[in-house]
Coordinates of C-alpha atoms and ligand atoms in Angstrom, one line a residue:
M14 CA 53.6 62.4 99.6
E15 CA 50.6 61.7 97.4
E16 CA 52.9 62.0 94.4
F17 CA 54.1 58.6 95.2
G18 CA 51.4 56.0 95.6
Y19 CA 49.8 52.8 94.3
R20 CA 47.6 52.8 91.3
G21 CA 46.1 49.5 89.9
G22 CA 48.5 47.7 92.2
E23 CA 51.7 49.4 90.9
L24 CA 53.8 52.1 92.6
Y25 CA 53.7 55.3 90.7
C26 CA 55.5 58.6 90.9
E27 CA 52.9 61.1 89.5
G28 CA 51.8 59.5 86.2
V29 CA 54.7 57.2 85.7
A30 CA 55.0 53.6 87.0
L31 CA 58.3 53.3 88.9
S32 CA 58.8 49.9 87.3
E33 CA 59.0 51.6 83.9
I34 CA 61.9 53.8 85.2
A35 CA 63.6 50.9 86.8
R36 CA 63.5 49.0 83.5
G37 CA 64.5 52.1 81.5
V38 CA 67.5 53.4 83.5
G39 CA 68.3 50.4 85.7
T40 CA 68.9 50.5 89.4
P41 CA 70.0 52.1 91.7
A42 CA 68.3 55.3 90.6
Y43 CA 66.9 58.3 92.4
V44 CA 63.5 59.5 91.2
Y45 CA 62.2 63.0 91.9
S46 CA 58.7 64.3 91.6
R47 CA 58.5 67.8 90.1
A48 CA 55.0 68.2 91.5
A49 CA 56.1 67.3 95.0
L50 CA 58.9 69.9 94.9
E51 CA 56.6 72.5 93.6
G52 CA 53.9 71.7 96.1
A53 CA 56.3 71.9 99.1
Y54 CA 57.7 75.2 97.9
R55 CA 54.2 76.7 97.4
E56 CA 53.1 75.4 100.8
L57 CA 56.0 77.3 102.4
D58 CA 55.5 80.4 100.3
E59 CA 51.8 80.5 101.3
A60 CA 52.5 79.9 105.0
F61 CA 54.5 83.1 105.0
S62 CA 51.8 85.2 103.3
G63 CA 51.3 88.5 105.0
L64 CA 55.0 88.8 105.7
D65 CA 57.5 90.2 103.4
H66 CA 59.5 87.0 102.7
L67 CA 61.8 84.9 100.6
V68 CA 61.7 81.1 100.6
C69 CA 65.2 79.8 99.9
F70 CA 66.1 76.2 99.1
A71 CA 69.1 74.8 100.9
V72 CA 71.1 73.5 97.9
K73 CA 73.1 71.1 100.0
A74 CA 70.0 68.9 100.4
N75 CA 69.8 68.2 96.7
G76 CA 72.0 70.0 94.2
N77 CA 70.8 68.4 91.0
L78 CA 70.4 71.1 88.4
A79 CA 66.9 70.0 87.4
V80 CA 65.7 70.1 91.0
L81 CA 67.3 73.5 91.4
R82 CA 65.8 74.8 88.1
T83 CA 62.3 73.6 89.2
L84 CA 62.5 75.7 92.4
A85 CA 64.3 78.7 90.8
S86 CA 61.5 78.9 88.2
L87 CA 59.0 79.4 91.0
G88 CA 60.9 82.3 92.4
A89 CA 62.7 80.5 95.2
G90 CA 66.0 81.8 96.5
A91 CA 69.0 79.6 97.3
D92 CA 70.9 79.0 100.5
I93 CA 74.4 77.9 99.7
V94 CA 77.4 76.8 101.8
S95 CA 80.2 76.6 99.3
G96 CA 81.6 78.0 96.1
G97 CA 80.5 74.8 94.3
E98 CA 76.9 75.4 95.4
L99 CA 77.1 79.0 94.2
Y100 CA 78.2 77.6 90.8
R101 CA 75.3 75.2 90.7
A102 CA 72.8 77.7 91.9
V103 CA 73.8 80.3 89.3
R104 CA 73.9 77.7 86.5
A105 CA 70.4 76.4 87.5
G106 CA 69.0 80.0 87.1
F107 CA 68.7 81.3 90.7
D108 CA 68.6 85.1 90.8
P109 CA 71.9 86.0 92.6
K110 CA 69.8 88.7 94.4
K111 CA 68.1 85.7 96.1
I112 CA 71.2 83.8 97.1
V113 CA 72.4 83.7 100.7
F114 CA 75.8 82.2 101.6
A115 CA 76.4 80.5 105.0
G116 CA 79.2 78.3 106.3
V117 CA 81.9 78.7 108.9
G118 CA 84.9 78.3 106.6
K119 CA 84.3 80.4 103.5
T120 CA 87.6 80.8 101.8
G121 CA 88.9 84.0 100.2
E122 CA 88.1 82.5 96.8
E123 CA 84.6 81.6 97.8
L124 CA 84.0 85.1 99.2
T125 CA 85.3 86.6 95.9
S126 CA 82.9 84.4 93.9
G127 CA 80.0 85.6 96.0
L128 CA 81.0 89.2 95.6
G129 CA 81.4 88.7 91.8
E130 CA 77.8 87.4 91.6
R131 CA 76.6 90.2 93.9
I132 CA 74.7 87.7 96.1
L133 CA 72.0 89.0 98.6
T134 CA 74.0 88.3 101.8
F135 CA 77.0 86.6 103.3
N136 CA 75.9 85.0 106.5
V137 CA 79.0 85.7 108.5
E138 CA 79.9 83.2 111.2
S139 CA 82.9 84.8 113.0
A140 CA 84.8 88.0 113.6
A141 CA 87.6 86.7 111.6
E142 CA 85.4 86.0 108.6
L143 CA 84.0 89.5 108.8
E144 CA 87.5 91.0 108.6
Q145 CA 88.4 88.7 105.7
L146 CA 85.2 89.7 103.8
N147 CA 85.9 93.4 104.4
E148 CA 89.4 93.0 103.0
T149 CA 88.3 90.9 100.1
A150 CA 85.5 93.4 99.2
A151 CA 88.0 96.3 99.5
R152 CA 90.4 94.6 97.1
Y153 CA 87.7 94.3 94.4
G154 CA 86.2 97.7 95.1
K155 CA 82.9 96.2 96.3
K156 CA 80.7 96.4 99.3
A157 CA 79.4 93.1 100.8
R158 CA 76.0 92.8 102.3
V159 CA 76.3 90.9 105.6
S160 CA 74.0 89.1 108.0
L161 CA 75.4 88.0 111.3
R162 CA 74.8 84.3 111.9
V163 CA 74.2 84.1 115.6
N164 CA 74.4 81.0 117.8
P165 CA 71.3 81.3 120.1
D166 CA 72.4 78.4 122.4
V167 CA 69.3 76.2 122.1
D168 CA 69.1 72.5 121.6
A169 CA 67.2 71.6 118.4
E170 CA 66.3 68.3 120.0
S171 CA 67.2 66.5 116.8
H172 CA 70.0 64.1 116.0
P173 CA 73.3 65.5 117.6
A174 CA 75.0 65.4 114.2
I175 CA 72.5 67.7 112.7
S176 CA 72.0 70.1 115.6
T177 CA 73.8 73.4 115.1
G178 CA 72.5 75.9 117.6
N179 CA 73.9 74.9 120.9
E180 CA 76.6 76.8 122.7
D181 CA 79.5 74.5 121.9
S182 CA 78.7 74.2 118.2
K183 CA 81.1 75.6 115.6
F184 CA 78.3 77.6 113.9
G185 CA 77.6 81.3 114.3
V186 CA 78.7 84.1 116.6
P187 CA 77.7 83.7 120.3
L188 CA 74.6 85.8 120.9
A189 CA 76.3 87.7 123.7
E190 CA 79.0 88.9 121.3
A191 CA 76.8 89.8 118.4
A192 CA 76.0 93.4 119.3
A193 CA 79.6 94.3 119.7
L194 CA 80.5 92.6 116.4
A195 CA 77.6 94.5 114.7
D196 CA 79.0 97.8 116.0
H197 CA 82.4 96.8 114.7
A198 CA 80.9 95.9 111.3
A199 CA 79.3 99.3 111.1
G200 CA 82.8 100.9 111.2
L201 CA 84.1 98.7 108.4
R202 CA 84.2 100.4 105.0
C203 CA 83.4 97.5 102.6
V204 CA 80.7 95.6 104.5
E205 CA 77.2 96.6 105.1
L206 CA 75.3 94.9 107.9
V207 CA 71.8 94.2 106.7
G208 CA 70.6 91.2 108.6
V209 CA 70.6 88.6 111.3
H210 CA 70.7 84.9 110.6
Q211 CA 70.1 81.8 112.7
H212 CA 69.8 78.1 111.8
I213 CA 69.6 75.7 114.8
G214 CA 69.4 72.2 113.3
S215 CA 67.7 69.8 110.9
Q216 CA 64.8 67.4 111.0
M217 CA 63.2 69.3 113.8
T218 CA 59.9 67.6 114.8
R219 CA 59.0 70.1 117.5
L220 CA 58.5 73.8 117.3
D221 CA 59.6 74.8 120.9
P222 CA 63.3 74.9 120.2
L223 CA 62.8 77.1 117.2
V224 CA 60.4 79.4 119.0
N225 CA 62.9 79.7 122.0
S226 CA 65.6 80.5 119.5
L227 CA 63.5 83.1 117.7
K228 CA 62.8 84.8 121.1
K229 CA 66.5 85.3 121.6
T230 CA 67.5 86.2 118.0
T231 CA 64.6 88.6 117.4
D232 CA 65.4 90.3 120.7
L233 CA 68.8 90.8 119.3
V234 CA 67.3 92.4 116.2
A235 CA 65.5 94.9 118.5
E236 CA 68.8 95.6 120.3
L237 CA 70.7 96.1 117.1
K238 CA 68.0 98.5 115.8
S239 CA 68.2 100.5 119.0
R240 CA 71.9 100.8 118.4
G241 CA 71.2 102.3 115.0
H242 CA 71.7 99.3 112.8
E243 CA 69.2 98.9 110.0
I244 CA 68.2 95.3 109.9
R245 CA 66.5 94.6 106.6
Y246 CA 66.6 90.8 106.6
F247 CA 65.9 88.3 109.3
N248 CA 66.8 84.8 108.3
M249 CA 65.2 82.2 110.5
G250 CA 67.1 79.2 109.0
G251 CA 65.7 75.9 107.8
G252 CA 65.4 72.6 109.6
L253 CA 61.7 71.8 109.4
G254 CA 61.3 68.0 109.8
I255 CA 59.5 65.7 107.5
R256 CA 57.6 62.4 108.1
Y257 CA 59.9 59.5 107.4
N258 CA 58.0 57.0 109.4
D259 CA 55.2 57.8 111.8
E260 CA 56.6 61.1 113.3
N261 CA 54.0 63.7 113.9
V262 CA 55.6 66.7 112.4
P263 CA 54.4 70.3 112.3
G264 CA 54.0 71.8 108.9
P265 CA 54.9 75.2 107.5
R266 CA 51.6 76.7 108.5
E267 CA 52.1 75.7 112.2
L268 CA 55.7 76.8 112.0
V269 CA 54.8 80.3 110.8
E270 CA 51.8 80.5 113.1
A271 CA 54.1 79.9 116.1
A272 CA 56.8 82.2 114.8
R273 CA 54.7 85.0 113.4
P274 CA 54.8 87.4 116.4
Y275 CA 58.5 87.2 116.6
L276 CA 59.0 87.5 112.8
E277 CA 56.6 90.5 112.7
S278 CA 58.5 92.2 115.5
T279 CA 61.6 92.5 113.3
G280 CA 59.9 94.6 110.6
A281 CA 62.4 92.9 108.3
T282 CA 62.1 90.7 105.2
I283 CA 61.9 87.2 106.5
I284 CA 64.1 84.6 104.9
C285 CA 63.7 80.9 105.4
E286 CA 66.0 78.3 104.0
M287 CA 64.5 74.8 103.9
G288 CA 66.2 71.8 102.3
R289 CA 64.7 68.6 103.6
Y290 CA 61.2 70.0 103.7
M291 CA 61.2 70.8 100.0
A292 CA 63.1 67.8 98.7
G293 CA 62.9 65.0 101.2
N294 CA 59.5 63.5 100.3
A295 CA 59.9 64.5 96.7
G296 CA 62.3 61.7 96.0
A297 CA 62.7 57.9 96.2
M298 CA 65.6 55.7 95.5
L299 CA 65.0 52.5 93.4
T300 CA 67.1 49.5 94.2
S301 CA 66.9 45.9 93.1
V302 CA 67.3 42.8 95.2
V303 CA 70.4 40.9 93.9
Y304 CA 70.3 38.0 96.4
R305 CA 68.3 36.7 99.2
K306 CA 70.2 34.9 102.0
R307 CA 69.9 33.6 105.5
S308 CA 72.7 33.8 108.0
G309 CA 72.3 32.5 111.5
H310 CA 68.8 33.6 112.6
K311 CA 68.6 36.4 110.2
S312 CA 67.2 36.9 106.7
F313 CA 68.8 39.4 104.3
L314 CA 67.8 41.0 101.2
V315 CA 71.0 42.1 99.5
A316 CA 70.4 45.2 97.4
D317 CA 72.3 46.8 94.5
A318 CA 72.4 50.1 96.4
G319 CA 74.4 50.6 99.6
M320 CA 75.7 53.2 102.0
N321 CA 77.6 54.9 99.2
D322 CA 74.3 55.6 97.4
L323 CA 72.2 56.5 100.4
L324 CA 74.2 57.1 103.6
R325 CA 71.5 58.2 106.0
P326 CA 70.7 54.8 107.5
S327 CA 74.3 54.0 108.2
L328 CA 75.2 57.5 109.3
Y329 CA 72.2 58.4 111.5
D330 CA 70.4 55.1 111.8
A331 CA 67.8 56.9 109.8
Y332 CA 64.5 55.3 108.9
H333 CA 63.4 55.1 105.3
E334 CA 60.2 53.4 104.4
I335 CA 60.7 50.5 101.9
R336 CA 58.0 49.9 99.4
A337 CA 57.5 47.2 96.8
L338 CA 56.7 48.3 93.3
K339 CA 53.9 45.7 93.2
E340 CA 51.4 46.4 96.0
D341 CA 50.5 42.8 96.6
T342 CA 54.0 41.8 97.6
P343 CA 53.7 40.0 101.0
P344 CA 55.8 41.1 103.9
T345 CA 58.7 39.4 105.5
T346 CA 61.1 40.3 108.4
A347 CA 64.6 41.0 107.1
D348 CA 67.5 43.4 106.8
L349 CA 67.9 45.2 103.5
V350 CA 71.7 45.5 103.1
G351 CA 74.0 46.9 100.5
P352 CA 77.0 45.3 98.8
V353 CA 79.6 47.6 100.4
C354 CA 82.3 46.0 102.5
E355 CA 81.2 47.5 105.9
S356 CA 78.9 45.9 108.5
G357 CA 77.3 49.3 108.8
D358 CA 76.1 49.1 105.2
F359 CA 72.3 48.8 105.4
L360 CA 69.2 50.5 104.2
A361 CA 66.8 48.9 106.7
Q362 CA 67.5 46.6 109.7
G363 CA 65.3 44.0 111.4
R364 CA 62.1 45.4 109.8
E365 CA 59.0 44.2 108.1
L366 CA 59.9 44.6 104.4
P367 CA 58.4 43.5 101.1
D368 CA 59.3 39.9 100.5
A369 CA 60.9 40.8 97.2
A370 CA 62.3 38.1 94.9
E371 CA 65.8 38.3 93.4
G372 CA 65.6 40.8 90.6
D373 CA 62.6 42.7 92.0
A374 CA 63.0 46.4 92.5
L375 CA 62.1 48.2 95.7
A376 CA 61.6 51.9 96.4
V377 CA 63.4 53.5 99.3
M378 CA 61.1 56.4 100.2
S379 CA 61.8 60.0 101.4
A380 CA 65.2 59.9 99.8
G381 CA 65.0 63.3 97.9
A382 CA 67.1 65.2 100.5
Y383 CA 70.6 64.3 101.7
G384 CA 70.3 61.2 99.4
F385 CA 72.3 61.6 96.2
A386 CA 73.9 64.7 97.8
M387 CA 75.7 62.6 100.3
S388 CA 76.6 59.8 97.9
S389 CA 80.1 58.8 97.2
N390 CA 82.2 56.4 95.1
Y391 CA 83.3 54.3 98.1
N392 CA 84.2 50.8 97.1
S393 CA 84.6 52.2 93.6
R394 CA 80.9 52.1 92.9
P395 CA 79.7 54.4 90.2
R396 CA 77.0 56.7 91.5
P397 CA 73.3 56.1 90.5
A398 CA 71.3 57.8 87.9
E399 CA 68.8 60.6 88.8
V400 CA 65.5 60.9 87.1
M401 CA 62.8 63.6 87.3
V402 CA 59.1 62.9 86.7
S403 CA 56.6 65.6 85.6
G404 CA 53.1 64.3 85.0
D405 CA 53.3 61.3 82.7
R406 CA 56.8 62.3 81.4
W407 CA 60.1 61.5 82.9
A408 CA 63.7 62.3 82.0
V409 CA 67.2 61.3 83.2
V410 CA 68.6 64.4 85.0
R411 CA 71.9 62.9 85.8
E412 CA 73.4 60.0 84.0
R413 CA 74.5 56.9 85.9
E414 CA 78.3 57.1 86.3
H415 CA 80.5 54.7 84.4
N416 CA 83.7 53.0 85.4
A417 CA 85.7 55.6 83.5
D418 CA 84.1 58.3 85.8
L419 CA 85.7 56.5 88.7
V420 CA 89.3 57.3 87.5
K421 CA 88.6 60.7 86.0
G422 CA 91.4 63.1 87.0
E423 CA 93.7 60.3 88.3
L424 CA 97.2 60.2 86.9
V425 CA 99.9 57.6 87.1
P426 CA 103.2 59.5 87.4
A427 CA 106.0 59.0 84.9
F428 CA 108.3 57.6 87.6
L429 CA 106.1 54.5 87.9
Ligands
PLP15 C1 71.6 72.6 106.1 C2 71.2 74.0 106.2 C3 69.8 74.4 106.0 C4 68.8 73.4 105.6 O1 68.5 72.5 106.5 P1 67.2 71.5 106.3 O2 67.1 70.7 107.5 O3 67.5 70.7 105.1 O4 66.0 72.4 106.1 C5 69.5 75.7 106.2 N1 70.4 76.6 106.5 C6 71.7 76.3 106.8 C7 72.7 77.3 107.1 C8 72.1 75.0 106.6 O5 73.4 74.7 106.9

């Protein structure tokens, strides 16, 4: 995360002081480093060298058009989970031949949009979806490329809310049923089985679960090939963890090193679809202290950003490092809380934090993935601005919402 660091006592993103951005666009605001996004993509791309591969970005982690354009320009593909993400990905300039579409509940309309764009593969998650895709493709005189998303029944050893590969999860086709479904797919006229897909969870900080999963799913690839299916793509999913605090996390190189024998055994083009790894540490959220207060035995810094702006602490009890914009700010022990009317509205609890004065801005680090993407207008709070930094330049890449945006599309009926 060298793109964010102190220089001359001031916190910078690349060549821009974050205080300049806080003054220019106000707070709360998300700030993304172009260089960090590019660096993470290149690190992944290089880790897979020697293997025929495609590094996709999981659009759900950060769908901002400028973020997507940055990665699309480097040749990245896109992993999408909705028609809305397809729209974003295409608008941002991703080559549809590099778009893969996962999700357990793709509607007929979403399948139609994907067929219209001629995306690389639909990652089919059930027998029912396979039938629906076959029918939809038939209606439009098309043939859909399909990868079967299998559920390998492994525990990703991550937070339960972001583990997706255990037996009782809603995701994917049970491994034991995959071969029969593949045989069935081969008999359908308007789908073409081209791949196998797995994705077992997010923020994985150990490689064993992934390796165990790859053992099972690459065995399946071998079985499918022996049954005469031509498996051209093997999608190993995303989920590589990042360092939020002091976690010791394996990087792309270690990931591919551990996975390489399995990946090679498939003889297929390897697809990975990382979201958090590419965007997480490429972003920070700026927020200002509105009030300081004491209540009982506790000290609070009340921020102008809350759970509607950055949900991860409230939702997963997630840790985000809090940095002062001025390096010499002394520490204090406090909670950094938001203005939202929920006790669960906090950004940091009972931690050593910068002893910021009222009006001072702070940086909530590692907020580039599942930050703005999970934001909402709860409490009728306009969502924050988003900014991208490139070298010593910066630009607003999403305007701060205004009150008028809050009621956009709402109608008061004539009978009132
Ligand atoms: C969310 C998701 C990803 C990305 O997960 P990260 O933890 O952000 O890397 C990849 N593939 C699928 C199918 C997903 O749903």
